[in-house]
Amino acid sequence: MATPRKLTVTDAHLAEALAGRTYLLFDGGMGTLVQAAGLHTVHEVPDLLNLTHPEAIVAIQRQYVEAGADCITTNTFNTNRLKLANAGATVAEVYAAAAANAQVAGAPLVAGDIGPTGALLEPLGTLTFDEAFDIFSEQARAAEAAGCDLIVVETMADLLEAKAAVLAAVESTTLPVFATMTFGEDGRTFLGTTPAIAATTLSALGASAVGLNCSLGPTELAPLVGELAPHDRALVMVQPNAGLPRIQDGETVFDVGPNEFAQAMEAILDAGATVIGGCCGTTPDHIAALRALIDARPLPAVASVSVPAHTPVASSATAVSASSASSRAAWGEQSEPKGLSASSVPNLRYRPAFTVTSAQQMVSLPEGEARIAVIGERINPTGKKKLKAALQAGDVDYLVAEAAAQQRAGADILDVNVGVPGLDEPALLSQVTHALQATVPLPLQLDSSDPAAIEAAARAYAGRPMVNSVNGKADNLAAVLPVVARYGCTVVGLTLDENGIPPTAEERLAIAERIVAAAEARGIPREDVAIDCLVMAAATNQDEVREILRAVALVKERLGVRTVLGVSNVSFGLPARPLVNSTFLAAAFGAGLDMPILNPLNARYRDTVATFRILNGQDTGCRAFLEAYANASDPYEVAANPAASSAVTSREGGASPAPTKGIPSSYPIPVTGAFADAVETVAHLAECVLEGRSAPVAVATERLLETHDGLAVINDVFVPVLDVVGQKYDEGTFFLPQLMASAEAVKAGFDLIRDRARAASANATPTEGAHVPADADRAIIVATVQGDIHDIGKNIVKMLLENYGFTVIDLGRDVAPEAIVAAARDTGARLIGLSALMTTTVGAMEHTIALVHEQLPGVAVMVGGAVITQEFADQIGADFYAKDAAASTRVASTFFDD
């Protein structure tokens, strides 16, 4: 939970809205009205219209004020230093002009708009988190200096970029910060983030409102709001498009009119939204319909949830709002508005839960529900010589392999500890966290006793990490809890203090009480705290084992927080350690353990976890247990009857039922007869591709090339494993980061084969860095269409196509149709990929397609982008539609193979 901060709020209606007691109505789309005014081609960056055509922007915004909007968004979606480079205006100048225009238009409230940077953050791109943070900080400061009443971070598709923007705005200003992300029809962003993950991450960072905007219409967004609201500690904000775009008489139009839009928004209000407005395709008429809708509804109820508020509000002596003087005066008399006290959350539908996320997966343990989650312990050098050696050698790939193995074995969260004497722990923990998040979708527990290491890893973590740990020592609480609060983490508290680990359950409980109280004082609600009562070895502290179990029960009963235990500690010094550990694990579950830290590769532990999930009701209908164990033999019967052992898979820790789902029992791809002499190498290479490990793929490829032709390796190994990668992506078990990591791993093998082929051919034509491809038959031109300055999607497609072995000629963004045709003619490329994000530029896409087909018969065009659908692609004459980067590789493969 974010560190509590004072907000500058000088408008009574905004204060009531922040408390969840009234609705707040934003304006609608800007781009379509700019296009209607004939101004969309004046500047590459339309935000410059604030300076050159202020009267036009004022006229548009005045229409929204007259329609009843409470808040007008500044025309600054693109106003960052990257997009304004060489534009002749500074960030501060554009924000000042934009805010002034909104105020001249009569805006009751002005929201300083911040859109995406337009650049990809690491690991997919080159922009670092800190660089993004600095860019957004400059924007936020400019918005506040310009007199904006609040800041809205909108249309984010990358959770890490959204985190950078929210954190920058929260830390750089005293204004309320609203944040929305954009989701596709599958309910995820293009990087795999769900609304629930976005809500829990961004609201924990201190955003005053979190929600959804753009991409879909209100009917499609309604179920996503229902998914988001229970995890959102802030207000729920929703700004849908007016449906999906289509071409009519050469113009881009949207199908959902004002009345239909308002009717569909009823379901969104019922799902918990109190901050609403419109996005692409919406007009002042849509906003007027929303005004009538909310004016006819009862005021929203206010939730009473016992968690510290993350945004206490104080009145400000500085007049920032554009509201009337009378409302300011009335509001200025109050020192603190009601409804945002430490005992309330403004979202009625919020349900407290201990939640840990990555950008793609979430582990949620809701308050009052019996659920457990397994924390994998294997990325910890304590007692692990190979892992320690890998860390000392800088072999992060070894850690990725350990993470992937634990994921397959059923771990829910991965503990990450890199503490080795002599190493730079802050730098190493950050590096390892970065590498794991690029390849494995599981949430991470950042495990360190060094607050600097925790902060280094938590800052650029995509999602909401779990921090292990804080303890009862006063200096430790003072050092660690501010980091946890700043980055919205959940935290594990260890029951030890200046006097060490106490022997009794009551003493452990007393330390836990101090930790929870200290966390709450820092603005961290108790549902974000888990307590580790610290397992001692039964061989040396036998009496304390019972006390540990009693302590777990007391913590659950008295504090109501989640509990953690490092299970394997109990068996130190004893034989048959897996037997001791699994028995203790079962006893701990009975006492109230929620999150055991254990080795998920051990079969006994998996058996205990799977069985307990039946007993606590987590495995609904026993479905997972039946799938894994229906045909399994009893391990003790097998032990008594060795002849039956062949029916049971041998697993670490002794014989037991069939392997748990997710642990591979066969090779990942079929091995052809040509590679019958290298079965293990092929299987290893395929596994490394699926785990996104480039270095061992190159090594395995080199081994295969000793006895096999490079083309055979590509056709019999790389292509089949990429098919598996694509299948996992389509199934939703892989997301774009994993897809890119796997493709990058294959590229390591492709590059090796290519380099060998070049060396063997004196006449080979180099293609690295060249604009003219060596093989025009497999060359693809990619470009963002004229008038569109957004190229994130196009850049991802380029990288993925290159990793799949295609030659890509990137023409950049805002490319004229004639330039695209000329490039295709000059290079001989037979396939062109066009991208568009802005609804105002899809007309340029249609014109480009028509020009290509007219002048270059036989050249095909595939299209994609946030506003493009299959129906729209068909309307504008595209040959292919690629709904995402993965689809572009399938289109290209099919096209060139036919």
PDB file of C-alpha atoms in Angstrom, residues 144-403:
ATOM      1  CA  GLU A 144       0.420  20.630 -11.546  1.00  0.00           C
ATOM      2  CA  ALA A 145       2.233  23.859 -12.378  1.00  0.00           C
ATOM      3  CA  ALA A 146      -0.313  24.530 -15.131  1.00  0.00           C
ATOM      4  CA  GLY A 147      -3.141  24.512 -12.598  1.00  0.00           C
ATOM      5  CA  CYS A 148      -4.652  21.072 -13.162  1.00  0.00           C
ATOM      6  CA  ASP A 149      -6.870  19.694 -10.397  1.00  0.00           C
ATOM      7  CA  LEU A 150      -5.881  16.082 -10.903  1.00  0.00           C
ATOM      8  CA  ILE A 151      -3.815  13.867 -13.150  1.00  0.00           C
ATOM      9  CA  VAL A 152      -5.154  11.075 -15.336  1.00  0.00           C
ATOM     10  CA  VAL A 153      -2.777   8.407 -16.621  1.00  0.00           C
ATOM     11  CA  GLU A 154      -4.653   6.729 -19.439  1.00  0.00           C
ATOM     12  CA  THR A 155      -4.646   4.110 -22.188  1.00  0.00           C
ATOM     13  CA  MET A 156      -1.734   2.169 -20.719  1.00  0.00           C
ATOM     14  CA  ALA A 157      -1.125  -1.336 -22.048  1.00  0.00           C
ATOM     15  CA  ASP A 158       2.114  -2.117 -20.196  1.00  0.00           C
ATOM     16  CA  LEU A 159       1.646  -2.547 -16.442  1.00  0.00           C
ATOM     17  CA  LEU A 160       5.253  -1.562 -15.767  1.00  0.00           C
ATOM     18  CA  GLU A 161       4.825   1.660 -17.730  1.00  0.00           C
ATOM     19  CA  ALA A 162       1.568   2.358 -15.877  1.00  0.00           C
ATOM     20  CA  LYS A 163       3.405   1.764 -12.598  1.00  0.00           C
ATOM     21  CA  ALA A 164       6.134   4.208 -13.607  1.00  0.00           C
ATOM     22  CA  ALA A 165       3.548   6.843 -14.514  1.00  0.00           C
ATOM     23  CA  VAL A 166       1.452   6.446 -11.360  1.00  0.00           C
ATOM     24  CA  LEU A 167       4.498   6.367  -9.104  1.00  0.00           C
ATOM     25  CA  ALA A 168       5.939   9.435 -10.801  1.00  0.00           C
ATOM     26  CA  ALA A 169       2.687  11.387 -10.477  1.00  0.00           C
ATOM     27  CA  VAL A 170       2.149  10.323  -6.863  1.00  0.00           C
ATOM     28  CA  GLU A 171       5.686  11.239  -5.839  1.00  0.00           C
ATOM     29  CA  SER A 172       6.057  14.412  -7.925  1.00  0.00           C
ATOM     30  CA  THR A 173       2.770  16.146  -7.102  1.00  0.00           C
ATOM     31  CA  THR A 174       0.115  16.516  -4.425  1.00  0.00           C
ATOM     32  CA  LEU A 175      -2.721  15.994  -6.900  1.00  0.00           C
ATOM     33  CA  PRO A 176      -5.089  13.009  -7.011  1.00  0.00           C
ATOM     34  CA  VAL A 177      -3.917  10.511  -9.629  1.00  0.00           C
ATOM     35  CA  PHE A 178      -6.365   8.514 -11.751  1.00  0.00           C
ATOM     36  CA  ALA A 179      -5.131   5.656 -13.932  1.00  0.00           C
ATOM     37  CA  THR A 180      -6.711   3.523 -16.630  1.00  0.00           C
ATOM     38  CA  MET A 181      -5.411   0.668 -18.745  1.00  0.00           C
ATOM     39  CA  THR A 182      -6.719  -0.661 -22.030  1.00  0.00           C
ATOM     40  CA  PHE A 183      -7.721  -4.307 -22.518  1.00  0.00           C
ATOM     41  CA  GLY A 184      -8.462  -6.488 -25.488  1.00  0.00           C
ATOM     42  CA  GLU A 185     -11.430  -8.759 -26.151  1.00  0.00           C
ATOM     43  CA  ASP A 186      -9.626 -11.555 -24.276  1.00  0.00           C
ATOM     44  CA  GLY A 187      -9.707  -9.469 -21.099  1.00  0.00           C
ATOM     45  CA  ARG A 188      -5.958  -8.844 -21.043  1.00  0.00           C
ATOM     46  CA  THR A 189      -3.559  -6.152 -22.196  1.00  0.00           C
ATOM     47  CA  PHE A 190      -1.197  -7.053 -25.026  1.00  0.00           C
ATOM     48  CA  LEU A 191       1.364  -8.003 -22.348  1.00  0.00           C
ATOM     49  CA  GLY A 192      -1.081 -10.292 -20.555  1.00  0.00           C
ATOM     50  CA  THR A 193      -2.242  -8.138 -17.640  1.00  0.00           C
ATOM     51  CA  THR A 194      -5.812  -8.634 -16.385  1.00  0.00           C
ATOM     52  CA  PRO A 195      -8.040  -5.916 -14.896  1.00  0.00           C
ATOM     53  CA  ALA A 196      -7.684  -7.539 -11.459  1.00  0.00           C
ATOM     54  CA  ILE A 197      -3.887  -7.398 -11.641  1.00  0.00           C
ATOM     55  CA  ALA A 198      -3.989  -3.775 -12.795  1.00  0.00           C
ATOM     56  CA  ALA A 199      -6.367  -2.828  -9.996  1.00  0.00           C
ATOM     57  CA  THR A 200      -4.449  -4.444  -7.164  1.00  0.00           C
ATOM     58  CA  THR A 201      -1.094  -3.106  -8.425  1.00  0.00           C
ATOM     59  CA  LEU A 202      -2.022   0.486  -9.249  1.00  0.00           C
ATOM     60  CA  SER A 203      -4.369   1.115  -6.340  1.00  0.00           C
ATOM     61  CA  ALA A 204      -1.650  -0.172  -3.976  1.00  0.00           C
ATOM     62  CA  LEU A 205       0.700   2.455  -5.447  1.00  0.00           C
ATOM     63  CA  GLY A 206      -1.628   5.238  -4.319  1.00  0.00           C
ATOM     64  CA  ALA A 207      -3.811   5.960  -7.330  1.00  0.00           C
ATOM     65  CA  SER A 208      -7.101   7.570  -6.293  1.00  0.00           C
ATOM     66  CA  ALA A 209      -8.988   5.895  -9.152  1.00  0.00           C
ATOM     67  CA  VAL A 210      -8.104   2.862 -11.250  1.00  0.00           C
ATOM     68  CA  GLY A 211      -9.988   1.496 -14.198  1.00  0.00           C
ATOM     69  CA  LEU A 212     -10.332   0.827 -17.914  1.00  0.00           C
ATOM     70  CA  ASN A 213     -10.541   2.931 -21.039  1.00  0.00           C
ATOM     71  CA  CYS A 214     -10.459   2.679 -24.814  1.00  0.00           C
ATOM     72  CA  SER A 215     -10.258  -0.430 -27.070  1.00  0.00           C
ATOM     73  CA  LEU A 216     -13.802  -1.729 -26.427  1.00  0.00           C
ATOM     74  CA  GLY A 217     -17.348  -0.492 -26.085  1.00  0.00           C
ATOM     75  CA  PRO A 218     -19.336  -0.353 -22.835  1.00  0.00           C
ATOM     76  CA  THR A 219     -21.057  -3.704 -23.370  1.00  0.00           C
ATOM     77  CA  GLU A 220     -17.704  -5.461 -23.785  1.00  0.00           C
ATOM     78  CA  LEU A 221     -16.088  -3.640 -20.862  1.00  0.00           C
ATOM     79  CA  ALA A 222     -18.860  -4.332 -18.338  1.00  0.00           C
ATOM     80  CA  PRO A 223     -17.685  -7.850 -17.360  1.00  0.00           C
ATOM     81  CA  LEU A 224     -14.107  -6.588 -17.060  1.00  0.00           C
ATOM     82  CA  VAL A 225     -15.294  -3.959 -14.573  1.00  0.00           C
ATOM     83  CA  GLY A 226     -16.830  -6.755 -12.545  1.00  0.00           C
ATOM     84  CA  GLU A 227     -13.454  -8.476 -12.509  1.00  0.00           C
ATOM     85  CA  LEU A 228     -11.576  -5.325 -11.563  1.00  0.00           C
ATOM     86  CA  ALA A 229     -13.771  -3.866  -8.818  1.00  0.00           C
ATOM     87  CA  PRO A 230     -13.191  -6.433  -6.014  1.00  0.00           C
ATOM     88  CA  HIS A 231      -9.438  -5.826  -6.241  1.00  0.00           C
ATOM     89  CA  ASP A 232      -9.526  -2.022  -6.510  1.00  0.00           C
ATOM     90  CA  ARG A 233      -8.950  -0.093  -3.280  1.00  0.00           C
ATOM     91  CA  ALA A 234      -9.491   3.127  -5.211  1.00  0.00           C
ATOM     92  CA  LEU A 235     -12.436   4.498  -7.138  1.00  0.00           C
ATOM     93  CA  VAL A 236     -13.435   2.516 -10.225  1.00  0.00           C
ATOM     94  CA  MET A 237     -13.049   4.539 -13.437  1.00  0.00           C
ATOM     95  CA  VAL A 238     -14.349   3.524 -16.882  1.00  0.00           C
ATOM     96  CA  GLN A 239     -14.183   5.343 -20.231  1.00  0.00           C
ATOM     97  CA  PRO A 240     -15.257   3.042 -23.077  1.00  0.00           C
ATOM     98  CA  ASN A 241     -15.131   3.641 -26.792  1.00  0.00           C
ATOM     99  CA  ALA A 242     -18.351   4.143 -28.684  1.00  0.00           C
ATOM    100  CA  GLY A 243     -18.100   0.562 -29.864  1.00  0.00           C
ATOM    101  CA  LEU A 244     -15.659  -0.551 -32.545  1.00  0.00           C
ATOM    102  CA  PRO A 245     -14.709   1.528 -35.602  1.00  0.00           C
ATOM    103  CA  ARG A 246     -15.687   0.856 -39.193  1.00  0.00           C
ATOM    104  CA  ILE A 247     -15.368   2.690 -42.485  1.00  0.00           C
ATOM    105  CA  GLN A 248     -18.438   4.390 -43.944  1.00  0.00           C
ATOM    106  CA  ASP A 249     -18.192   6.611 -47.017  1.00  0.00           C
ATOM    107  CA  GLY A 250     -14.456   6.862 -46.475  1.00  0.00           C
ATOM    108  CA  GLU A 251     -14.808   8.045 -42.883  1.00  0.00           C
ATOM    109  CA  THR A 252     -14.173   6.245 -39.598  1.00  0.00           C
ATOM    110  CA  VAL A 253     -17.416   5.864 -37.667  1.00  0.00           C
ATOM    111  CA  PHE A 254     -18.471   4.119 -34.464  1.00  0.00           C
ATOM    112  CA  ASP A 255     -21.641   2.091 -34.081  1.00  0.00           C
ATOM    113  CA  VAL A 256     -22.758   2.922 -30.527  1.00  0.00           C
ATOM    114  CA  GLY A 257     -24.839   6.088 -30.380  1.00  0.00           C
ATOM    115  CA  PRO A 258     -25.395   8.261 -27.303  1.00  0.00           C
ATOM    116  CA  ASN A 259     -28.565   6.587 -26.013  1.00  0.00           C
ATOM    117  CA  GLU A 260     -27.278   3.046 -26.560  1.00  0.00           C
ATOM    118  CA  PHE A 261     -23.994   4.067 -24.952  1.00  0.00           C
ATOM    119  CA  ALA A 262     -25.722   5.375 -21.824  1.00  0.00           C
ATOM    120  CA  GLN A 263     -27.925   2.298 -21.556  1.00  0.00           C
ATOM    121  CA  ALA A 264     -24.874   0.025 -21.727  1.00  0.00           C
ATOM    122  CA  MET A 265     -23.124   2.126 -19.098  1.00  0.00           C
ATOM    123  CA  GLU A 266     -25.817   1.223 -16.561  1.00  0.00           C
ATOM    124  CA  ALA A 267     -24.219  -2.201 -16.132  1.00  0.00           C
ATOM    125  CA  ILE A 268     -20.837  -0.557 -15.580  1.00  0.00           C
ATOM    126  CA  LEU A 269     -22.260   1.698 -12.880  1.00  0.00           C
ATOM    127  CA  ASP A 270     -23.958  -1.307 -11.300  1.00  0.00           C
ATOM    128  CA  ALA A 271     -20.558  -3.070 -11.283  1.00  0.00           C
ATOM    129  CA  GLY A 272     -19.099  -0.304  -9.124  1.00  0.00           C
ATOM    130  CA  ALA A 273     -17.845   2.491 -11.376  1.00  0.00           C
ATOM    131  CA  THR A 274     -18.275   6.001 -10.005  1.00  0.00           C
ATOM    132  CA  VAL A 275     -15.891   7.835 -12.373  1.00  0.00           C
ATOM    133  CA  ILE A 276     -17.067   7.581 -15.976  1.00  0.00           C
ATOM    134  CA  GLY A 277     -16.675   9.215 -19.355  1.00  0.00           C
ATOM    135  CA  GLY A 278     -15.965   8.313 -22.950  1.00  0.00           C
ATOM    136  CA  CYS A 279     -13.011   7.555 -25.179  1.00  0.00           C
ATOM    137  CA  CYS A 280     -12.643   7.057 -28.946  1.00  0.00           C
ATOM    138  CA  GLY A 281     -15.763   7.819 -30.945  1.00  0.00           C
ATOM    139  CA  THR A 282     -17.679   9.420 -28.079  1.00  0.00           C
ATOM    140  CA  THR A 283     -18.970  12.945 -28.526  1.00  0.00           C
ATOM    141  CA  PRO A 284     -20.597  15.656 -26.425  1.00  0.00           C
ATOM    142  CA  ASP A 285     -23.920  13.930 -27.125  1.00  0.00           C
ATOM    143  CA  HIS A 286     -22.604  10.753 -25.473  1.00  0.00           C
ATOM    144  CA  ILE A 287     -21.495  12.735 -22.439  1.00  0.00           C
ATOM    145  CA  ALA A 288     -24.861  14.501 -22.234  1.00  0.00           C
ATOM    146  CA  ALA A 289     -26.531  11.090 -22.175  1.00  0.00           C
ATOM    147  CA  LEU A 290     -24.227   9.992 -19.341  1.00  0.00           C
ATOM    148  CA  ARG A 291     -25.045  13.197 -17.450  1.00  0.00           C
ATOM    149  CA  ALA A 292     -28.725  12.379 -17.636  1.00  0.00           C
ATOM    150  CA  LEU A 293     -28.036   8.803 -16.577  1.00  0.00           C
ATOM    151  CA  ILE A 294     -26.094   9.577 -13.399  1.00  0.00           C
ATOM    152  CA  ASP A 295     -28.358  12.486 -12.466  1.00  0.00           C
ATOM    153  CA  ALA A 296     -31.253  10.039 -12.422  1.00  0.00           C
ATOM    154  CA  ARG A 297     -29.425   7.474 -10.259  1.00  0.00           C
ATOM    155  CA  PRO A 298     -29.111   7.480  -6.476  1.00  0.00           C
ATOM    156  CA  LEU A 299     -25.750   8.615  -5.192  1.00  0.00           C
ATOM    157  CA  PRO A 300     -23.284   5.751  -4.775  1.00  0.00           C
ATOM    158  CA  ALA A 301     -23.037   4.117  -1.371  1.00  0.00           C
ATOM    159  CA  VAL A 302     -19.789   4.304   0.578  1.00  0.00           C
ATOM    160  CA  ALA A 303     -17.974   1.180   1.690  1.00  0.00           C
ATOM    161  CA  SER A 304     -16.696   0.774   5.217  1.00  0.00           C
ATOM    162  CA  VAL A 305     -13.643  -1.429   5.121  1.00  0.00           C
ATOM    163  CA  SER A 306     -11.127  -1.353   7.937  1.00  0.00           C
ATOM    164  CA  VAL A 307      -7.967  -0.503   6.062  1.00  0.00           C
ATOM    165  CA  PRO A 308      -5.856   2.645   6.315  1.00  0.00           C
ATOM    166  CA  ALA A 309      -6.658   5.151   3.617  1.00  0.00           C
ATOM    167  CA  HIS A 310      -3.863   5.701   1.139  1.00  0.00           C
ATOM    168  CA  THR A 311      -5.001   9.191   0.160  1.00  0.00           C
ATOM    169  CA  PRO A 312      -5.875  11.377   3.168  1.00  0.00           C
ATOM    170  CA  VAL A 313      -7.005  14.715   1.806  1.00  0.00           C
ATOM    171  CA  ALA A 314      -6.256  18.142   3.178  1.00  0.00           C
ATOM    172  CA  SER A 315      -7.496  21.478   1.964  1.00  0.00           C
ATOM    173  CA  SER A 316      -4.939  23.651   0.234  1.00  0.00           C
ATOM    174  CA  ALA A 317      -4.351  27.352   0.469  1.00  0.00           C
ATOM    175  CA  THR A 318      -3.431  27.314  -3.208  1.00  0.00           C
ATOM    176  CA  ALA A 319      -6.340  27.653  -5.606  1.00  0.00           C
ATOM    177  CA  VAL A 320      -5.723  24.888  -8.135  1.00  0.00           C
ATOM    178  CA  SER A 321      -9.239  24.041  -9.192  1.00  0.00           C
ATOM    179  CA  ALA A 322     -11.174  25.693 -11.963  1.00  0.00           C
ATOM    180  CA  SER A 323     -14.354  25.494  -9.894  1.00  0.00           C
ATOM    181  CA  SER A 324     -16.336  28.455  -8.760  1.00  0.00           C
ATOM    182  CA  ALA A 325     -15.032  30.725  -6.015  1.00  0.00           C
ATOM    183  CA  SER A 326     -18.045  29.998  -3.820  1.00  0.00           C
ATOM    184  CA  SER A 327     -17.486  26.264  -3.861  1.00  0.00           C
ATOM    185  CA  ARG A 328     -13.822  26.810  -3.067  1.00  0.00           C
ATOM    186  CA  ALA A 329     -14.670  28.997  -0.120  1.00  0.00           C
ATOM    187  CA  ALA A 330     -17.133  26.513   1.265  1.00  0.00           C
ATOM    188  CA  TRP A 331     -14.645  23.710   0.866  1.00  0.00           C
ATOM    189  CA  GLY A 332     -11.683  25.647   2.215  1.00  0.00           C
ATOM    190  CA  GLU A 333     -13.311  25.882   5.635  1.00  0.00           C
ATOM    191  CA  GLN A 334     -12.858  22.138   6.168  1.00  0.00           C
ATOM    192  CA  SER A 335      -9.488  20.811   7.262  1.00  0.00           C
ATOM    193  CA  GLU A 336     -10.152  17.302   6.013  1.00  0.00           C
ATOM    194  CA  PRO A 337     -13.030  15.947   3.961  1.00  0.00           C
ATOM    195  CA  LYS A 338     -15.212  13.243   5.378  1.00  0.00           C
ATOM    196  CA  GLY A 339     -15.256   9.762   3.899  1.00  0.00           C
ATOM    197  CA  LEU A 340     -11.510   9.314   3.324  1.00  0.00           C
ATOM    198  CA  SER A 341     -10.632   8.530   6.895  1.00  0.00           C
ATOM    199  CA  ALA A 342      -8.470   5.608   7.961  1.00  0.00           C
ATOM    200  CA  SER A 343     -11.500   3.345   8.218  1.00  0.00           C
ATOM    201  CA  SER A 344     -12.908   3.588   4.730  1.00  0.00           C
ATOM    202  CA  VAL A 345     -12.249   2.650   1.135  1.00  0.00           C
ATOM    203  CA  PRO A 346     -14.274   4.522  -1.511  1.00  0.00           C
ATOM    204  CA  ASN A 347     -15.035   1.424  -3.575  1.00  0.00           C
ATOM    205  CA  LEU A 348     -17.992  -0.479  -2.144  1.00  0.00           C
ATOM    206  CA  ARG A 349     -17.088  -3.656  -3.999  1.00  0.00           C
ATOM    207  CA  TYR A 350     -13.512  -3.944  -2.765  1.00  0.00           C
ATOM    208  CA  ARG A 351     -12.824  -7.243  -0.991  1.00  0.00           C
ATOM    209  CA  PRO A 352      -9.712  -7.375   1.218  1.00  0.00           C
ATOM    210  CA  ALA A 353      -7.205 -10.023   0.185  1.00  0.00           C
ATOM    211  CA  PHE A 354      -3.522 -10.841   0.476  1.00  0.00           C
ATOM    212  CA  THR A 355      -2.503 -10.408  -3.146  1.00  0.00           C
ATOM    213  CA  VAL A 356       0.753 -10.949  -5.020  1.00  0.00           C
ATOM    214  CA  THR A 357       1.049 -10.492  -8.771  1.00  0.00           C
ATOM    215  CA  SER A 358       3.348 -10.516 -11.720  1.00  0.00           C
ATOM    216  CA  ALA A 359       2.250  -8.681 -14.850  1.00  0.00           C
ATOM    217  CA  GLN A 360       0.395 -11.811 -16.004  1.00  0.00           C
ATOM    218  CA  GLN A 361      -0.590 -13.888 -12.970  1.00  0.00           C
ATOM    219  CA  MET A 362      -2.113 -13.155  -9.585  1.00  0.00           C
ATOM    220  CA  VAL A 363      -2.218 -15.085  -6.337  1.00  0.00           C
ATOM    221  CA  SER A 364      -5.077 -13.824  -4.196  1.00  0.00           C
ATOM    222  CA  LEU A 365      -5.990 -15.108  -0.738  1.00  0.00           C
ATOM    223  CA  PRO A 366      -9.266 -13.303   0.056  1.00  0.00           C
ATOM    224  CA  GLU A 367     -10.095 -12.482   3.629  1.00  0.00           C
ATOM    225  CA  GLY A 368     -12.348 -15.149   5.154  1.00  0.00           C
ATOM    226  CA  GLU A 369     -11.638 -17.778   2.479  1.00  0.00           C
ATOM    227  CA  ALA A 370      -9.599 -20.924   3.069  1.00  0.00           C
ATOM    228  CA  ARG A 371      -6.920 -20.894   0.391  1.00  0.00           C
ATOM    229  CA  ILE A 372      -3.266 -21.838   0.308  1.00  0.00           C
ATOM    230  CA  ALA A 373      -0.448 -20.868  -2.048  1.00  0.00           C
ATOM    231  CA  VAL A 374       2.908 -22.596  -2.466  1.00  0.00           C
ATOM    232  CA  ILE A 375       6.083 -20.511  -2.448  1.00  0.00           C
ATOM    233  CA  GLY A 376       8.916 -22.260  -4.277  1.00  0.00           C
ATOM    234  CA  GLU A 377      12.151 -22.160  -2.271  1.00  0.00           C
ATOM    235  CA  ARG A 378      14.776 -23.300  -4.773  1.00  0.00           C
ATOM    236  CA  ILE A 379      16.168 -19.879  -5.794  1.00  0.00           C
ATOM    237  CA  ASN A 380      18.007 -19.381  -2.520  1.00  0.00           C
ATOM    238  CA  PRO A 381      21.744 -20.071  -2.182  1.00  0.00           C
ATOM    239  CA  THR A 382      21.526 -21.272   1.408  1.00  0.00           C
ATOM    240  CA  GLY A 383      22.721 -24.878   1.335  1.00  0.00           C
ATOM    241  CA  LYS A 384      22.761 -24.983  -2.491  1.00  0.00           C
ATOM    242  CA  LYS A 385      26.317 -25.099  -3.846  1.00  0.00           C
ATOM    243  CA  LYS A 386      25.344 -25.112  -7.526  1.00  0.00           C
ATOM    244  CA  LEU A 387      23.071 -22.089  -7.153  1.00  0.00           C
ATOM    245  CA  LYS A 388      25.694 -20.225  -5.174  1.00  0.00           C
ATOM    246  CA  ALA A 389      28.292 -20.976  -7.845  1.00  0.00           C
ATOM    247  CA  ALA A 390      25.890 -19.831 -10.572  1.00  0.00           C
ATOM    248  CA  LEU A 391      25.352 -16.518  -8.788  1.00  0.00           C
ATOM    249  CA  GLN A 392      29.069 -16.013  -8.359  1.00  0.00           C
ATOM    250  CA  ALA A 393      29.602 -16.763 -12.044  1.00  0.00           C
ATOM    251  CA  GLY A 394      26.779 -14.454 -13.144  1.00  0.00           C
ATOM    252  CA  ASP A 395      24.897 -17.421 -14.649  1.00  0.00           C
ATOM    253  CA  VAL A 396      21.357 -16.061 -14.445  1.00  0.00           C
ATOM    254  CA  ASP A 397      20.251 -18.722 -16.934  1.00  0.00           C
ATOM    255  CA  TYR A 398      20.667 -21.339 -14.193  1.00  0.00           C
ATOM    256  CA  LEU A 399      18.173 -19.436 -12.044  1.00  0.00           C
ATOM    257  CA  VAL A 400      15.706 -19.172 -14.939  1.00  0.00           C
ATOM    258  CA  ALA A 401      15.877 -22.948 -15.308  1.00  0.00           C
ATOM    259  CA  GLU A 402      15.157 -23.387 -11.591  1.00  0.00           C
ATOM    260  CA  ALA A 403      12.204 -21.017 -11.874  1.00  0.00           C
TER     261      ALA A 403
END
